[in-house]
CSV table of C-alpha atoms in Angstrom, one decimal:
chain,number,residue,atom,x,y,z
D,1,MET,CA,-0.2,3.2,13.7
D,2,PRO,CA,0.6,-0.3,15.0
D,3,HIS,CA,2.8,-2.1,12.5
D,4,GLU,CA,3.2,-5.6,14.0
D,5,PRO,CA,2.8,-8.1,12.5
D,6,MET,CA,3.8,-7.3,8.9
D,7,LEU,CA,2.2,-9.7,6.5
D,8,ILE,CA,2.0,-10.0,2.7
D,9,ALA,CA,-0.6,-12.2,1.0
D,10,PHE,CA,0.5,-12.3,-2.7
D,11,ASP,CA,-1.8,-13.2,-5.6
D,12,PRO,CA,0.4,-14.2,-8.6
D,13,GLU,CA,-2.4,-13.1,-10.9
D,14,GLY,CA,-2.2,-9.6,-9.4
D,15,LEU,CA,-5.9,-9.4,-8.5
D,16,SER,CA,-6.1,-9.6,-4.7
D,17,SER,CA,-2.7,-9.1,-3.1
D,18,HIS,CA,-2.6,-7.2,0.1
D,19,PHE,CA,-0.2,-5.9,2.7
D,20,SER,CA,-1.2,-6.2,6.4
D,21,LEU,CA,0.3,-3.7,8.8
D,22,GLY,CA,-1.0,-4.6,12.3
D,23,PRO,CA,-4.7,-5.3,12.2
D,24,GLN,CA,-5.4,-3.4,8.9
D,25,GLY,CA,-5.0,-4.7,5.4
D,26,TRP,CA,-4.0,-2.6,2.4
D,27,PRO,CA,-4.3,-3.7,-1.3
D,28,LEU,CA,-1.2,-4.3,-3.3
D,29,SER,CA,-3.2,-4.7,-6.5
D,30,TRP,CA,-3.9,-2.0,-9.0
D,31,PRO,CA,-7.6,-1.1,-9.1
D,32,TRP,CA,-7.9,-0.7,-12.9
D,33,ARG,CA,-6.3,-2.1,-16.0
D,34,PRO,CA,-4.0,-1.4,-17.7
D,35,TRP,CA,-1.8,-1.6,-14.6
D,36,PRO,CA,1.0,1.1,-14.5
D,37,SER,CA,3.5,-1.6,-13.4
D,38,GLU,CA,3.7,-5.2,-12.5
D,39,LEU,CA,4.2,-6.0,-8.8
D,40,LYS,CA,6.0,-9.2,-7.7
D,41,ILE,CA,7.0,-10.7,-4.4
D,42,ILE,CA,10.1,-13.0,-4.3
D,43,THR,CA,12.5,-14.4,-1.7
D,44,ASP,CA,16.2,-14.1,-1.9
D,45,GLU,CA,19.0,-16.5,-1.0
D,46,GLN,CA,19.2,-15.2,2.6
D,47,GLY,CA,15.4,-15.9,3.2
D,48,ARG,CA,14.4,-12.2,3.0
D,49,LEU,CA,11.2,-11.0,1.3
D,50,VAL,CA,11.8,-8.8,-1.8
D,51,PHE,CA,9.3,-6.6,-3.5
D,52,ARG,CA,9.7,-6.0,-7.3
D,53,THR,CA,8.2,-3.4,-9.6
D,54,ASP,CA,9.3,-3.0,-13.1
D,55,GLU,CA,13.2,-3.0,-13.0
D,56,ARG,CA,13.5,-2.1,-9.3
D,57,SER,CA,13.4,-4.2,-6.2
D,58,PHE,CA,13.2,-3.5,-2.5
D,59,THR,CA,14.2,-5.9,0.3
D,60,PHE,CA,11.7,-5.8,3.2
D,61,GLY,CA,13.5,-8.1,5.6
D,62,PRO,CA,13.8,-11.7,7.0
D,63,ILE,CA,10.7,-13.9,6.7
D,64,ARG,CA,9.4,-15.2,10.1
D,65,THR,CA,6.6,-17.4,8.8
D,66,ARG,CA,5.7,-18.6,5.3
D,67,TRP,CA,2.4,-20.2,4.2
D,68,ASN,CA,2.9,-22.1,0.9
D,69,ASP,CA,-0.6,-21.9,-0.5
D,70,PRO,CA,0.0,-22.4,-4.3
D,71,ARG,CA,-2.7,-19.9,-5.2
D,72,LYS,CA,-1.9,-17.2,-2.7
D,73,PRO,CA,1.4,-17.5,-0.7
D,74,GLN,CA,1.6,-15.5,2.5
D,75,TYR,CA,4.7,-14.2,4.3
D,76,GLU,CA,5.1,-12.7,7.7
D,77,PHE,CA,8.3,-10.7,8.0
D,78,VAL,CA,10.2,-8.1,10.1
D,79,PRO,CA,12.3,-5.1,9.1
D,80,GLU,CA,16.0,-5.5,8.9
D,81,ALA,CA,18.2,-3.8,11.6
D,82,GLY,CA,18.6,-0.1,10.9
D,83,ASP,CA,15.4,0.2,8.8
D,84,VAL,CA,13.0,3.0,9.6
D,85,VAL,CA,9.3,2.3,8.8
D,86,SER,CA,6.6,4.9,9.0
D,87,PHE,CA,3.0,4.8,8.1
D,88,THR,CA,1.1,8.1,8.0
D,89,ARG,CA,-2.4,9.4,7.2
D,90,GLU,CA,-3.0,12.7,5.5
D,91,MET,CA,-6.5,14.2,5.1
D,92,SER,CA,-7.2,16.6,2.3
D,93,ARG,CA,-8.2,20.1,3.5
D,94,LEU,CA,-10.6,20.5,0.6
D,95,PRO,CA,-13.9,18.6,1.1
D,96,TRP,CA,-16.6,18.8,-1.6
D,97,PRO,CA,-20.4,18.9,-1.1
D,98,THR,CA,-22.7,16.1,-2.3
D,99,PRO,CA,-26.1,17.7,-2.3
D,100,PHE,CA,-27.7,15.4,-4.8
D,101,GLU,CA,-26.5,12.1,-3.3
D,102,ILE,CA,-29.3,9.7,-2.4
D,103,SER,CA,-29.2,6.6,-0.3
D,104,TRP,CA,-31.4,4.1,-2.3
D,105,LEU,CA,-31.4,1.5,0.5
D,106,GLY,CA,-32.5,4.0,3.2
D,107,GLY,CA,-30.4,5.6,5.9
D,108,ALA,CA,-28.4,8.8,5.8
D,109,SER,CA,-26.4,9.8,2.8
D,110,PRO,CA,-23.2,11.8,3.2
D,111,LYS,CA,-23.4,15.6,2.9
D,112,TRP,CA,-19.7,16.1,2.2
D,113,LYS,CA,-16.7,14.0,1.1
D,114,ARG,CA,-13.0,14.4,1.2
D,115,LEU,CA,-9.9,12.3,0.3
D,116,VAL,CA,-7.5,10.7,2.7
D,117,TYR,CA,-4.1,9.3,1.8
D,118,TYR,CA,-2.2,6.6,3.6
D,119,ARG,CA,1.5,6.5,3.0
D,120,LEU,CA,4.0,3.7,3.8
D,121,ARG,CA,7.6,4.9,3.8
D,122,TRP,CA,10.4,2.4,4.4
D,123,ASN,CA,14.0,3.7,4.6
D,124,LYS,CA,16.8,1.3,4.4
D,125,SER,CA,20.2,2.0,6.1
D,126,SER,CA,21.7,1.7,2.6
D,127,GLY,CA,19.7,4.7,1.4
D,128,SER,CA,17.1,2.9,-0.6
D,129,VAL,CA,13.5,4.0,-0.1
D,130,LEU,CA,10.1,2.4,-0.7
D,131,GLU,CA,7.0,4.6,-0.8
D,132,VAL,CA,3.5,3.2,-1.2
D,133,LEU,CA,0.5,5.4,-1.4
D,134,TRP,CA,-3.2,4.5,-0.9
D,135,ARG,CA,-6.2,6.7,-1.3
D,136,SER,CA,-9.6,6.4,0.4
D,137,GLU,CA,-12.6,8.7,1.1
D,138,TYR,CA,-14.0,10.2,4.2
D,139,TRP,CA,-17.8,10.9,4.2
D,140,PHE,CA,-19.5,13.5,6.5
D,141,TYR,CA,-22.8,12.7,8.0
D,142,ARG,CA,-24.8,15.3,9.9
D,143,ARG,CA,-25.4,13.3,13.0
D,144,SER,CA,-22.1,11.4,13.4
D,145,GLY,CA,-19.5,13.5,11.6
D,146,TRP,CA,-16.6,12.2,9.4
D,147,ALA,CA,-16.4,8.4,8.7
D,148,ASP,CA,-13.8,6.5,6.8
D,149,THR,CA,-15.2,4.4,4.0
D,150,TRP,CA,-12.2,2.0,3.9
D,151,GLN,CA,-12.2,2.1,0.1
D,152,ASN,CA,-8.4,2.0,0.0
D,153,ARG,CA,-7.0,2.0,-3.5
D,154,LEU,CA,-3.4,1.6,-4.5
D,155,VAL,CA,-2.3,4.9,-6.1
D,156,ARG,CA,1.5,4.7,-6.4
D,157,VAL,CA,4.5,2.5,-5.7
D,158,ARG,CA,7.9,4.2,-5.8
D,159,ILE,CA,11.3,2.6,-5.2
D,160,ARG,CA,14.4,4.7,-5.0
D,161,VAL,CA,17.5,2.6,-5.1
D,162,SER,CA,20.6,3.8,-3.2
D,163,ARG,CA,23.7,4.9,-5.1
D,164,ALA,CA,25.7,1.8,-3.8
D,165,GLU,CA,23.0,-0.6,-5.2
D,166,LYS,CA,23.0,1.3,-8.5
D,167,ALA,CA,26.8,0.9,-8.8
D,168,VAL,CA,26.6,-2.8,-8.0
D,169,ARG,CA,23.9,-3.3,-10.7
D,170,LEU,CA,25.8,-1.4,-13.3
D,171,GLY,CA,29.0,-3.3,-12.5
D,172,SER,CA,27.2,-6.7,-12.8
D,173,ARG,CA,25.8,-5.8,-16.2
D,174,SER,CA,29.2,-4.9,-17.6
D,175,ALA,CA,30.9,-8.0,-16.3
């Protein structure tokens, strides 16, 4: 999928943050409370965008453009040299029938549904990995086939820190 430009619009209240990858936006806010973790966006001394969740952080890369809206700052950024960014879509193989679904506003109602997962995987040359997973539904209509509902929900954020970064953090705590 196209991944230029990369943009984050961050809501400090955690309600409407989103990550744009090319023309498509993906929520960075948890859909239900209580949230499993708090997500934060900060900038470091070198002008790079850093994503934090709980005790872990992940550096995206240098900021190209910054919009300083006090309610919802936005950042356009690029990956650092050596980073490998992939964005994939996986469809579930197991659809389920919806025989009792009715469209109250008229029109066709879906006959089948299935889940689809979108995964952002960002590997740093240092060995750190960021994995973000979103879930949506595809609905099957008799006349037109499968259609994406674009009900993307944030499912999981996982950061694996490299061994070198763990050693630096442990060394700085003991000093």
